[in-house]
CSV table of C-alpha atoms in Angstrom, one decimal:
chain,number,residue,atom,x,y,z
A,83,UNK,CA,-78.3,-18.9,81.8
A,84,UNK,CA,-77.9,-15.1,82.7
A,85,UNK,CA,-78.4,-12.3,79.8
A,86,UNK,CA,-74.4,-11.6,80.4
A,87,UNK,CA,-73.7,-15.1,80.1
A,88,UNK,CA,-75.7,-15.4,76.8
A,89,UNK,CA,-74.0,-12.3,75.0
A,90,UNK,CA,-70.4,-13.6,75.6
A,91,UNK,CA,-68.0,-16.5,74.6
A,92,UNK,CA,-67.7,-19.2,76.8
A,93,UNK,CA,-64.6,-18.4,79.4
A,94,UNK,CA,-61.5,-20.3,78.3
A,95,UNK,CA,-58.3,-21.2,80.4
A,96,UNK,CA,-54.8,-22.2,79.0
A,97,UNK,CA,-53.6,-24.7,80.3
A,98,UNK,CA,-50.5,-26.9,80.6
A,99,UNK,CA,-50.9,-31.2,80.4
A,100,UNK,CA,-47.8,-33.0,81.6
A,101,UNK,CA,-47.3,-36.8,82.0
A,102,UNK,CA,-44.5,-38.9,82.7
A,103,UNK,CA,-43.1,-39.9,79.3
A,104,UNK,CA,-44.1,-43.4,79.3
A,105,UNK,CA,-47.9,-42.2,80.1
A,106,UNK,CA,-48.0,-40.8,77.2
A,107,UNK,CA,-50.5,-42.5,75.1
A,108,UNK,CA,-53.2,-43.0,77.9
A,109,UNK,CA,-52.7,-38.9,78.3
A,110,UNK,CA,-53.4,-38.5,75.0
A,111,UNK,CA,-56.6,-41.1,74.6
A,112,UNK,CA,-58.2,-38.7,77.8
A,113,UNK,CA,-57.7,-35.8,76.0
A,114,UNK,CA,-59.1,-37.0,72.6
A,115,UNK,CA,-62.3,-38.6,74.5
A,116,UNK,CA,-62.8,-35.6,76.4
A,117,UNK,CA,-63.3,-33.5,73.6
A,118,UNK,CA,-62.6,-30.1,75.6
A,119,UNK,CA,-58.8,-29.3,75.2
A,120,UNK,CA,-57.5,-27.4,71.6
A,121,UNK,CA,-53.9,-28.6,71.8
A,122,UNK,CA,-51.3,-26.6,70.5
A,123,UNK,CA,-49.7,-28.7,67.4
A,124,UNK,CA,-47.7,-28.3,64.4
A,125,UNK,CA,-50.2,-28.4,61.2
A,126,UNK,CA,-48.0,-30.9,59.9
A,127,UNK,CA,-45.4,-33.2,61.2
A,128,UNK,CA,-43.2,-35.3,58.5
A,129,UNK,CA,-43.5,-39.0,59.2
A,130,UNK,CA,-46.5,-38.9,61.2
A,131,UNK,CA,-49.3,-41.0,59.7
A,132,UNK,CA,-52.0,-40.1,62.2
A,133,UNK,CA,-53.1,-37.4,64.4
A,134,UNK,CA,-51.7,-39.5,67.5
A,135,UNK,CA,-48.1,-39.7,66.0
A,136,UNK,CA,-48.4,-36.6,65.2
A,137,UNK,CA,-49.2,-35.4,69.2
A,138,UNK,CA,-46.4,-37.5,70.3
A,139,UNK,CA,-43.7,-36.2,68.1
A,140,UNK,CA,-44.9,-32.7,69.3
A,141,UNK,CA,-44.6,-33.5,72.9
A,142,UNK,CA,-41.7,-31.3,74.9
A,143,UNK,CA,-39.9,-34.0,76.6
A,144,UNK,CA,-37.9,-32.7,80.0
A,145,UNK,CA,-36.5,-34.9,83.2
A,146,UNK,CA,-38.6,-38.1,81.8
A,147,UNK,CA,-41.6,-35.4,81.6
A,148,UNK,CA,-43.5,-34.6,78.6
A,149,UNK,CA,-45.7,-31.9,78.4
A,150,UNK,CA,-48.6,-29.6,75.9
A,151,UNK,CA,-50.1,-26.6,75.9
A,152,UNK,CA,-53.1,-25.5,74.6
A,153,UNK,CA,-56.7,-24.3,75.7
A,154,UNK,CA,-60.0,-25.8,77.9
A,155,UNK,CA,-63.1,-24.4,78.6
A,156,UNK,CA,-62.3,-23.1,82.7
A,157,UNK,CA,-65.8,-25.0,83.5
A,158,UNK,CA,-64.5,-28.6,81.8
A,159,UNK,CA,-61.0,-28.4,83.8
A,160,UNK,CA,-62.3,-29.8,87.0
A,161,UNK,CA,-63.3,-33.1,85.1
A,162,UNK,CA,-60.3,-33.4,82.4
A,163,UNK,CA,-58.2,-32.8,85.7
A,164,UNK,CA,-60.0,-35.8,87.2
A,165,UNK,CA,-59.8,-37.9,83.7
A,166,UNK,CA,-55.9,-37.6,83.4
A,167,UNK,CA,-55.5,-38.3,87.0
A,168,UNK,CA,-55.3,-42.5,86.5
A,169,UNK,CA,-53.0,-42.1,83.8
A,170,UNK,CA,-50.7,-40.2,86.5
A,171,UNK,CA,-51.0,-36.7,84.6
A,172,UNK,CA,-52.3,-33.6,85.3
A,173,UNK,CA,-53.9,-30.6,83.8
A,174,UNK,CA,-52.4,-26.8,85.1
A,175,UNK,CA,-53.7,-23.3,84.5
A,176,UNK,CA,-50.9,-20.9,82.9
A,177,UNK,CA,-50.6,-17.6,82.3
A,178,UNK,CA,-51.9,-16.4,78.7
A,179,UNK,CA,-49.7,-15.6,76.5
A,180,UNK,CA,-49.8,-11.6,75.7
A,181,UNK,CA,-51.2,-10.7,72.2
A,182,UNK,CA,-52.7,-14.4,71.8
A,183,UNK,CA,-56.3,-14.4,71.7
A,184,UNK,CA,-57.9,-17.4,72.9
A,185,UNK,CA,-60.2,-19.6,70.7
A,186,UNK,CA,-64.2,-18.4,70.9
A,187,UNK,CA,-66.9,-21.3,71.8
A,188,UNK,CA,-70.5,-20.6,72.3
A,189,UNK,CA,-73.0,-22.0,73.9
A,190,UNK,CA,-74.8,-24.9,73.4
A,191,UNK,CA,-78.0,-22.8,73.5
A,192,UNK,CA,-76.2,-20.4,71.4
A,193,UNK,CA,-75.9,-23.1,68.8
A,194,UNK,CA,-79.5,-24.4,69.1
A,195,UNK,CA,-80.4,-20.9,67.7
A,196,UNK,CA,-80.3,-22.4,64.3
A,197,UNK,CA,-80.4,-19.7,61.3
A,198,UNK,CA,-80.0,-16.5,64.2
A,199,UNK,CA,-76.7,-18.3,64.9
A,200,UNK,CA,-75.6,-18.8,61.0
A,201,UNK,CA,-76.2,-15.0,60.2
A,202,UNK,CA,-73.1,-13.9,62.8
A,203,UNK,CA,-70.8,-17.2,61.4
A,204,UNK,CA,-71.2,-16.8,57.9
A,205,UNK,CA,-69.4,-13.4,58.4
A,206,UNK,CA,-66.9,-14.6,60.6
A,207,UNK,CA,-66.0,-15.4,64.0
A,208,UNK,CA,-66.8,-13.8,67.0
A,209,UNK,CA,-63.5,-12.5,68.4
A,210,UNK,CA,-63.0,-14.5,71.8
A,211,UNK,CA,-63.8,-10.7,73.9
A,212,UNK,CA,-66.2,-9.2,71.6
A,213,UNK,CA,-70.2,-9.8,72.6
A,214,UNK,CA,-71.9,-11.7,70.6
A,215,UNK,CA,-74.8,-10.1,68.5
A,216,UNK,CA,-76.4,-13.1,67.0
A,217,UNK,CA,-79.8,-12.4,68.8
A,218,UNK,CA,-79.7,-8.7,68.3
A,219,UNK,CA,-78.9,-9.7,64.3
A,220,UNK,CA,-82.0,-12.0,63.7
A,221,UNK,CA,-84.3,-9.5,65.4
A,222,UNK,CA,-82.7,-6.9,62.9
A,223,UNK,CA,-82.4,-9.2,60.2
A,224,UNK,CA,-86.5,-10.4,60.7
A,225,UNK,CA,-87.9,-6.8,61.4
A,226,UNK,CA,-86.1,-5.2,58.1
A,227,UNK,CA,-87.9,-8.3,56.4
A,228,UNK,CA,-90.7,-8.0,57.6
A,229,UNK,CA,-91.0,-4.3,56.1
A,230,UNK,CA,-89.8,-5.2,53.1
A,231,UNK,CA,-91.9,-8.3,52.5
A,232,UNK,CA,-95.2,-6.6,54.7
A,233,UNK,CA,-98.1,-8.6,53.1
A,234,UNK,CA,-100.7,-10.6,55.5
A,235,UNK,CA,-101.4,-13.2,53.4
A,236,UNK,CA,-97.7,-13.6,52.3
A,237,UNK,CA,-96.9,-13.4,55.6
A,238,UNK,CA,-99.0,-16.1,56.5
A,239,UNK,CA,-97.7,-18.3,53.7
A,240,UNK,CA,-94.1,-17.9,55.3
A,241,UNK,CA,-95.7,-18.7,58.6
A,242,UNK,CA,-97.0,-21.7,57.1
A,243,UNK,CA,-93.9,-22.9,55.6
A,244,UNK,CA,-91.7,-22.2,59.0
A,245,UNK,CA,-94.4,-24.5,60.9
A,246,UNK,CA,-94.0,-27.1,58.0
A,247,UNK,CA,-90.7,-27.2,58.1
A,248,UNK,CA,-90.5,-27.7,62.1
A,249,UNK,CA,-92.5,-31.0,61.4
A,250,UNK,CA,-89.5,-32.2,59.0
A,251,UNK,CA,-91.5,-32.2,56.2
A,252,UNK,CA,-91.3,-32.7,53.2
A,253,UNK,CA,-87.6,-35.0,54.0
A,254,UNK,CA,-86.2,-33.1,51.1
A,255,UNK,CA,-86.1,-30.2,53.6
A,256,UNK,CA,-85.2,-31.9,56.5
A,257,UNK,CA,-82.1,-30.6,56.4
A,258,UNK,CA,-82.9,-27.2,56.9
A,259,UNK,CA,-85.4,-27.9,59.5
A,260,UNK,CA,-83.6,-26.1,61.8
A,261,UNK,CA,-84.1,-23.0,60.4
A,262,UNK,CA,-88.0,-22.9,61.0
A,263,UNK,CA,-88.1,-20.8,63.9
A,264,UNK,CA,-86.4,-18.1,61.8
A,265,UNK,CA,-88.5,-18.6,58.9
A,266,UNK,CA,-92.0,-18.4,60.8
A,267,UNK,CA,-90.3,-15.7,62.6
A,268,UNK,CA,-89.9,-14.0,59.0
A,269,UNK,CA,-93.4,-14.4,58.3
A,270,UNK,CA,-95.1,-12.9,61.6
A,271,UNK,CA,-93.2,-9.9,60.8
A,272,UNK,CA,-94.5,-9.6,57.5
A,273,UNK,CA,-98.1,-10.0,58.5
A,274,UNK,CA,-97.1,-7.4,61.1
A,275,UNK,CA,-96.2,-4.8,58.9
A,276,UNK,CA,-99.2,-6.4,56.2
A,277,UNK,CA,-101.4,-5.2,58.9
A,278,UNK,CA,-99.3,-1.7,59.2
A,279,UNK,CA,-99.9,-1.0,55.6
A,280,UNK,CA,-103.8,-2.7,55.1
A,281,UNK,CA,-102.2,-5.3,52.3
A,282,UNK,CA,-103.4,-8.8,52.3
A,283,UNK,CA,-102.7,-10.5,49.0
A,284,UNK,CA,-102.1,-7.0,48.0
A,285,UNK,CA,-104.9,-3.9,48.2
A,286,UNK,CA,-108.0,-6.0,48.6
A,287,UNK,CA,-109.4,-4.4,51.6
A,288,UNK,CA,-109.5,-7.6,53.4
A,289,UNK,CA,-107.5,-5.4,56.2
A,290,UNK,CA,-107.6,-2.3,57.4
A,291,UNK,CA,-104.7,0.3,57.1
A,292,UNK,CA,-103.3,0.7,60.7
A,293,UNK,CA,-100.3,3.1,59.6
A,294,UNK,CA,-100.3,4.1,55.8
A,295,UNK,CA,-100.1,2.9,52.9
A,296,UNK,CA,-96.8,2.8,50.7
A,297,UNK,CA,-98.0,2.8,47.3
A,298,UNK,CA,-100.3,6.3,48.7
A,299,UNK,CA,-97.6,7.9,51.2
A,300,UNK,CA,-94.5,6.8,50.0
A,301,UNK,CA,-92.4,9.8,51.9
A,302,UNK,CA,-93.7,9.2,54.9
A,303,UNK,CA,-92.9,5.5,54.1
A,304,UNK,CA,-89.1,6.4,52.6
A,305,UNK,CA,-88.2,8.6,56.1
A,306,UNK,CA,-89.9,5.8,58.3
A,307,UNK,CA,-87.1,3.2,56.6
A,308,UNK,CA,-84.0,5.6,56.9
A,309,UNK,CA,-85.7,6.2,60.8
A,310,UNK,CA,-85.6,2.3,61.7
A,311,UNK,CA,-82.1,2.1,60.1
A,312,UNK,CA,-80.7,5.0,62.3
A,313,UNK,CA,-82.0,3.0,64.6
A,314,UNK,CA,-80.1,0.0,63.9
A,315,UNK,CA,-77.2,1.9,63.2
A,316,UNK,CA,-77.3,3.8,66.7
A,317,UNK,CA,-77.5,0.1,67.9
A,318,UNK,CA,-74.5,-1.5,66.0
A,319,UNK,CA,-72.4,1.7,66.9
A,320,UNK,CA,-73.3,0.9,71.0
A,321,UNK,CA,-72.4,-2.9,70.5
A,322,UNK,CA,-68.8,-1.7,68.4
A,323,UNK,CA,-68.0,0.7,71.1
A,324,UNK,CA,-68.7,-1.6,74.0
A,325,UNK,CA,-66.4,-4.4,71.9
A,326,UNK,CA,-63.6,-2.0,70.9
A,327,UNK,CA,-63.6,-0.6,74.9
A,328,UNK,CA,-63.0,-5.1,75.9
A,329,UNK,CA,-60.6,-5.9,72.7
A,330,UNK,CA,-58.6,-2.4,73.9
A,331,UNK,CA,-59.6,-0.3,76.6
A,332,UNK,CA,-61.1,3.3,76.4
A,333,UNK,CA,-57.6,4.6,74.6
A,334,UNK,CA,-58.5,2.3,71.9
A,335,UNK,CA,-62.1,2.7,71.9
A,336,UNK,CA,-61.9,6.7,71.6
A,337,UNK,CA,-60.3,7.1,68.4
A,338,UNK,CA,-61.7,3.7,66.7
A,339,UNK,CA,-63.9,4.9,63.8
A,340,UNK,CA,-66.6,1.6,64.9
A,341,UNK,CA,-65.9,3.0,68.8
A,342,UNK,CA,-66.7,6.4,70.2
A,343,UNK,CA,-65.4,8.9,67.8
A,344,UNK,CA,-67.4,7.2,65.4
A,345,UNK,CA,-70.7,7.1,67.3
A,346,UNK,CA,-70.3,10.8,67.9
A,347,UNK,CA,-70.0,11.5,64.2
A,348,UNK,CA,-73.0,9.7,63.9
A,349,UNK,CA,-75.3,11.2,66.8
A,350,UNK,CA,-74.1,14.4,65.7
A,351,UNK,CA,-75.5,13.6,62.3
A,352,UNK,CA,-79.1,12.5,64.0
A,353,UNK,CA,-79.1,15.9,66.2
A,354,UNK,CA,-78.0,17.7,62.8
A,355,UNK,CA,-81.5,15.9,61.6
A,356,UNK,CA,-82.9,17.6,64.0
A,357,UNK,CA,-82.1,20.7,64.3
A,358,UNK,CA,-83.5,20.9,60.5
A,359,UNK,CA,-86.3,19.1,61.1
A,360,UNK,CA,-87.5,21.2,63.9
A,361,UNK,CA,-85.7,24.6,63.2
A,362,UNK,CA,-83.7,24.8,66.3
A,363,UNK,CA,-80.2,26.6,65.8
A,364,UNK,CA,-79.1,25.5,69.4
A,365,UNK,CA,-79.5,22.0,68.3
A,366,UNK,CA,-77.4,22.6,64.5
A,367,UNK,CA,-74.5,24.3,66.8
A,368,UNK,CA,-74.3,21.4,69.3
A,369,UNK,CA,-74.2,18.6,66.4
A,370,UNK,CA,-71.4,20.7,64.9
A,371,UNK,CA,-69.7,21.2,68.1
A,372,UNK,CA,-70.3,16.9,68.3
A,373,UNK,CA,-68.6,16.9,64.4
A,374,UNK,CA,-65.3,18.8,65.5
A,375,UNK,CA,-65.0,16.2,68.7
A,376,UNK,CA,-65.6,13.2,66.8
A,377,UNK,CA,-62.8,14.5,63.5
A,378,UNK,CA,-60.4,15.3,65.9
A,379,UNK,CA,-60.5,12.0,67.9
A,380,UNK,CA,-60.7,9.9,65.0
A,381,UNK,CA,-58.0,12.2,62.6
A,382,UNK,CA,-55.5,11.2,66.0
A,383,UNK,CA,-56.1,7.4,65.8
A,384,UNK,CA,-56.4,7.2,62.1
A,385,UNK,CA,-52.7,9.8,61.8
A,386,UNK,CA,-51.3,7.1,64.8
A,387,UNK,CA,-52.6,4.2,62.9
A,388,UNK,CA,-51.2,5.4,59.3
A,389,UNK,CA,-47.1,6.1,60.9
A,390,UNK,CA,-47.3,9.5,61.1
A,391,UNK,CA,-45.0,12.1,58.4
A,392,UNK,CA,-47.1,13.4,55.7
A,393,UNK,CA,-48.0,10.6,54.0
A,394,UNK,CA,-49.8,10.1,57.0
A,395,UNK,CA,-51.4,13.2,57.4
A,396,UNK,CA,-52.7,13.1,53.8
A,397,UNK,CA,-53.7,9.1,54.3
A,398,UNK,CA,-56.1,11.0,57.1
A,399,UNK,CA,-57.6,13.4,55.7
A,400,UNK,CA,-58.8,11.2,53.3
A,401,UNK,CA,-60.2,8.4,55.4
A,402,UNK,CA,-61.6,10.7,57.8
A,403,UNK,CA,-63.7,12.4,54.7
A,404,UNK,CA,-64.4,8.6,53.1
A,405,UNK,CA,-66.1,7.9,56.7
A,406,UNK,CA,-68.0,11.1,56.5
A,407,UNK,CA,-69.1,10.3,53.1
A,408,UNK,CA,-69.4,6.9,54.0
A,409,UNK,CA,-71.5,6.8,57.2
A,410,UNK,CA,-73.8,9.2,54.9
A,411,UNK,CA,-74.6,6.3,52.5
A,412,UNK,CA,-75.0,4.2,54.8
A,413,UNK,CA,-77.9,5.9,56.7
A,414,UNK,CA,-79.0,6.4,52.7
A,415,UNK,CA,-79.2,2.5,52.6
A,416,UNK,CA,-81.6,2.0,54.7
A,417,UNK,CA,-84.1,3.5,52.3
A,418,UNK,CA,-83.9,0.0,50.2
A,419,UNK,CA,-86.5,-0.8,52.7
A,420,UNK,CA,-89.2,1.3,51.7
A,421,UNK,CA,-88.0,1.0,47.9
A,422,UNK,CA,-88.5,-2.8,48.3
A,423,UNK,CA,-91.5,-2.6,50.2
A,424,UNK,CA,-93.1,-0.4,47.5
A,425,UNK,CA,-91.8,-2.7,44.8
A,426,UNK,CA,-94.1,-5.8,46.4
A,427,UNK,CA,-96.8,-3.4,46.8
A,428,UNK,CA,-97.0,-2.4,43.0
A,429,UNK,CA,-96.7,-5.8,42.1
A,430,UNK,CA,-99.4,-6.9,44.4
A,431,UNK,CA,-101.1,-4.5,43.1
A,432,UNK,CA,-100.8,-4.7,39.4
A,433,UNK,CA,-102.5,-8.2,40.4
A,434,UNK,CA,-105.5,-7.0,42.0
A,435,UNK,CA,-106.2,-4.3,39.0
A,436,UNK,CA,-106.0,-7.3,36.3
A,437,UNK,CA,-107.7,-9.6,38.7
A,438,UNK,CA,-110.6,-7.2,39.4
A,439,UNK,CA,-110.7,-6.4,35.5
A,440,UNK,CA,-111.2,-9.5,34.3
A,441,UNK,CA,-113.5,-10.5,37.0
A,442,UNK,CA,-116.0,-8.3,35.4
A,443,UNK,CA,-116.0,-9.6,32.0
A,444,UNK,CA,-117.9,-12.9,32.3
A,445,UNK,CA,-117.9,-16.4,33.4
A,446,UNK,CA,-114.7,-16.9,31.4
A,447,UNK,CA,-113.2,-13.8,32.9
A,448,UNK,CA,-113.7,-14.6,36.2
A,449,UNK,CA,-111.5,-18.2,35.6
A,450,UNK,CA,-108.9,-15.9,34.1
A,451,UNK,CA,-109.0,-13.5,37.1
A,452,UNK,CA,-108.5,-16.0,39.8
A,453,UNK,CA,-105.4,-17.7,37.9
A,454,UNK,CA,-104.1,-14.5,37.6
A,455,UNK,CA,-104.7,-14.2,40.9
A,456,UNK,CA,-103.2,-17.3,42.4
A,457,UNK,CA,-100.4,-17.0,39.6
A,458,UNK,CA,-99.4,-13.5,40.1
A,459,UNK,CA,-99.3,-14.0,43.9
A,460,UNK,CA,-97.3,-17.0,43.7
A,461,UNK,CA,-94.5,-15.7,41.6
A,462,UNK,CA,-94.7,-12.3,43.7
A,463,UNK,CA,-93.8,-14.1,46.3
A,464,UNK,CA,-91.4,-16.3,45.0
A,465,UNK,CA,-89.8,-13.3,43.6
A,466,UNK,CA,-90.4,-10.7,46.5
A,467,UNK,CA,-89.3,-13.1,49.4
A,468,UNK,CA,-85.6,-13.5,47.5
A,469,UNK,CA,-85.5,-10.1,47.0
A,470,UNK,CA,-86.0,-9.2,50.9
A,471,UNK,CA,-84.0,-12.1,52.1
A,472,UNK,CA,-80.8,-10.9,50.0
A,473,UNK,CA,-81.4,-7.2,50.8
A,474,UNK,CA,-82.3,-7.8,54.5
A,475,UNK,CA,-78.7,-9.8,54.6
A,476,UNK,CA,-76.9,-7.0,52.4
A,477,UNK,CA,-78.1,-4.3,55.1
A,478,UNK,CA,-77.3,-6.6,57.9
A,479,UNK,CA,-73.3,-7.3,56.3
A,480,UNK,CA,-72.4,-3.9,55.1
A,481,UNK,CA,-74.0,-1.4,57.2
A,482,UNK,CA,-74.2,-3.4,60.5
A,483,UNK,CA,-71.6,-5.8,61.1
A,484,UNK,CA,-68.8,-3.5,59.8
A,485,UNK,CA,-69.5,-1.4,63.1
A,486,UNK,CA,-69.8,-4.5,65.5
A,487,UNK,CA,-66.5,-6.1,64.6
A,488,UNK,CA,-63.4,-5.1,64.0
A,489,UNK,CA,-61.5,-8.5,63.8
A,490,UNK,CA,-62.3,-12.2,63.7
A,491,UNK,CA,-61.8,-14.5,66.1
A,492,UNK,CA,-61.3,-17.8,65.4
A,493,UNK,CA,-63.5,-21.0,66.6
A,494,UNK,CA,-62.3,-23.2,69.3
A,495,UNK,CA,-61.4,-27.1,67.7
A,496,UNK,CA,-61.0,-29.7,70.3
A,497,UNK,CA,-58.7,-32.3,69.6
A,498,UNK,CA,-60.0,-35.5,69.1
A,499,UNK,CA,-59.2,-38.0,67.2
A,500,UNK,CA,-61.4,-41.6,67.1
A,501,UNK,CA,-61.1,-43.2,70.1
A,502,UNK,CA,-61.1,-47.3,71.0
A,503,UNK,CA,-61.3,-47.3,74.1
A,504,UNK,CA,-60.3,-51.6,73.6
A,505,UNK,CA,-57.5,-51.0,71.7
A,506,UNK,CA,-56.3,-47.5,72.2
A,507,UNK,CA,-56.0,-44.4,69.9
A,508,UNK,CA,-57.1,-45.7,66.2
A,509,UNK,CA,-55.4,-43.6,63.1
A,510,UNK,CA,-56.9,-40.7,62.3
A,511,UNK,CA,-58.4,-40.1,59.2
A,512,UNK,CA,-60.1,-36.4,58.4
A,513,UNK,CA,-58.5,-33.7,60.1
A,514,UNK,CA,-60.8,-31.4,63.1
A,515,UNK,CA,-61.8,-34.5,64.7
A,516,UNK,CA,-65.0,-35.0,65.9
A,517,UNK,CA,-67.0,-32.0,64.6
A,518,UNK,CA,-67.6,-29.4,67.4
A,519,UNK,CA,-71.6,-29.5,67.3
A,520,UNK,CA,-71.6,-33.4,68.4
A,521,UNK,CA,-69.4,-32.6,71.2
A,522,UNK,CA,-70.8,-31.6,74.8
A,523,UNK,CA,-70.3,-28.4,75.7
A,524,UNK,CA,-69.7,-27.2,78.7
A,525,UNK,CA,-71.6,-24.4,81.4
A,526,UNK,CA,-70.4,-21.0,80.8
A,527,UNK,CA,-70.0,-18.3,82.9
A,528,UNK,CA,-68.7,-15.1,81.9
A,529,UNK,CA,-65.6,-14.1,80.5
């Protein structure tokens, strides 16, 4: 599978099924056992007790004819062509239909991706022309862990627990065992980054520091977070632009606050940093010659978007300073990285001081140290590894996604019913049919 192939919806082709009336039923069992055409049907039909009464009653009847419409993945129309062919029906590409957006499936490697694949589908679907970030999002996702939760040893518990849970044990957890690769992921970031800032278990000079220390340069740490999240902002802002420009075209793209005229407000925010940073005047003019152009393209689209009059001129003015203000706290945002990294730090470090304390103190002390130790590490961890896991997700939502998508798609739900193939189409009982993830999907190519 190409790189293009793997950052894109699976191509989709409506299509038209026709049949000679009286072929109706054997049409119908192809399509169901196929498992690769969404038919277009009424979501409810009144005396139809199953889903195949229900197709029927929808049919369009014509000149002894009946006919559906609905959608096929354009790689698995060769061979439902070839399975409605004995039942004397056929299946026919059509035109699309303008302003209907076709359904969005993903690959079947796409789905094997396990937790990478969840982040993107627990905010919604990928619109059917969009690109699909859900490999760009874990790597996100894992490195703004990972600097959160930077601790060798923890990082090598989390390790641990990812390669545990890829053996399927304990069962209890068997049902997430899916999600080890992004787990152990999770943890070799955070023994990354332990080895960035010398903590293992906390300060116990076990490692080296490599970069700095949080709890001792916690600046340097603070702009290093709000760095890597310009960063991922600067990437989000690329993926929105390249999605509004293939849900719109460049007209669209231009004034679309997630397309260009947003991403120039933003990189003249980052060349504002840094003219500052580095005293150079030419550089402040440009970034406020790079303000003007971005205002002005997105007060047009916002003034277009709002009807116009002055209600609408007021409605922009105020948007257009809420996404000033707005894209401002978001870059802020980033700094819960180094705020949460600091916060495991102290902790682990409040550890170590009562740990080495008591160590001193006698036989007795040393027995209290190591299970303040062991106990002090374990509920860090516990409590630290929420902590980054919500936050991580928060920054991933809110500050990334809203500049990747603009819309949702919705997901593509072949129709099909249970099928004996003995005695022919069986009611239908739970409606969606077979569930999408235990049907085959078909070879992609892109859209």
């Amino acid at each position: 599978m190409s790189w293009r192939e793997a950052l894109t919806p699976v191509r989709m082709e409506r299509v038209a099924l026709v049949a000679p009336e009286a072929a109706i039923d054997p049409m119908l069992t192809e399509i169901a056992a196929s498992g690769a055409v969404e038919l277009d049907l009424p979501r409810h039909a009144e005396g139809a007790p199953d889903e195949f009464a229900r197709a029927r009653d929808a049919a369009v009847l014509r000149d002894g004819l009946a006919g559906y419409v609905g959608w096929t993945p354009s790689t698995s129309l060769p061979d439902l062509a070839e399975r409605l062919a004995p039942a004397g029906a056929a299946a026919v590409p059509i035109q699309r239909p303008r302003g209907v957006e076709p359904p969005t499936l993903l690959s079947g490697e796409a789905e094997a991706a396990g937790m990478s694949r969840a982040l993107v589908d627990t905010y919604g679907t990928v619109p059917y022309r969009d690109i699909d970030p859900a490999r760009a999002a874990a790597f996100a996702y894992i490195v703004m862990f990972g600097m959160m939760f930077g601790d060798v040893g923890h990082g090598a518990i989390l390790l641990g627990i990812g390669l545990l849970l890829r053996t399927g044990r304990p069962r209890r957890f068997a049902g997430i065992q899916r999600a080890w690769g992004f787990v152990t992921a999770a943890g070799a970031a955070a023994i990354a980054f332990g080895f960035l800032y010398g903590e293992a278990f906390g300060p116990t000079g076990l490692v080296p520091v490599l970069w700095l220390s949080p709890l001792e340069e916690p600046v340097p740490f603070l702009i290093a977070a709000i760095v890597l999240g310009s960063v991922l902002l600067a990437a989000a802002y690329a993926i929105g632009t390249v999605n509004r420009v293939r849900e719109g075209g460049w007209g669209y793209a231009l004034y679309a606050r997630s397309g260009v005229a947003g991403s120039l407000l933003f990189l003249a925010a980052a060349v504002l940093a840094g003219g500052i940073v580095w005293g150079l005047m030419w550089l402040v003019a440009l970034a406020a010659a790079l303000a003007v152009l971005a205002i002005v393209f997105l007060s047009i689209g916002l003034y277009v978007a709002s009807g116009g009059h002055f209600a609408g001129v007021l409605q922009t003015v105020i948007e257009v300073g809420d996404t000033i203000i707005r894209l401002g706290s978001n870059v802020v945002s980033f700094a819960r990285l180094a705020a949460f990294g600091l916060t495991h730090a102290a902790l682990l470090l409040v550890v170590w001081q009562g740990t080495t304390a008591l160590w001193g103190l006698g036989p007795l002390g040393a027995v209290a140290g190591v299970l303040l130790f062991v106990v002090g590490n374990v509920l860090t961890f516990a409590l630290e590894a929420l902590v980054a896991a919500i936050q991580a997700l928060r920054l991933s939502y809110y500050e990334l996604f809203s500049r990747v998508f603009e819309s949702e798609g919705r997901p593509f739900r072949p129709w099909s019913p249970a099928v004996d193939s003995a005695a022919g189409p069986t009611p239908y009982a739970d409606e969606g049919g077979v569930a999408a993830g235990d049907l085959p999907v078909p070879e992609r190519r892109p859209a």
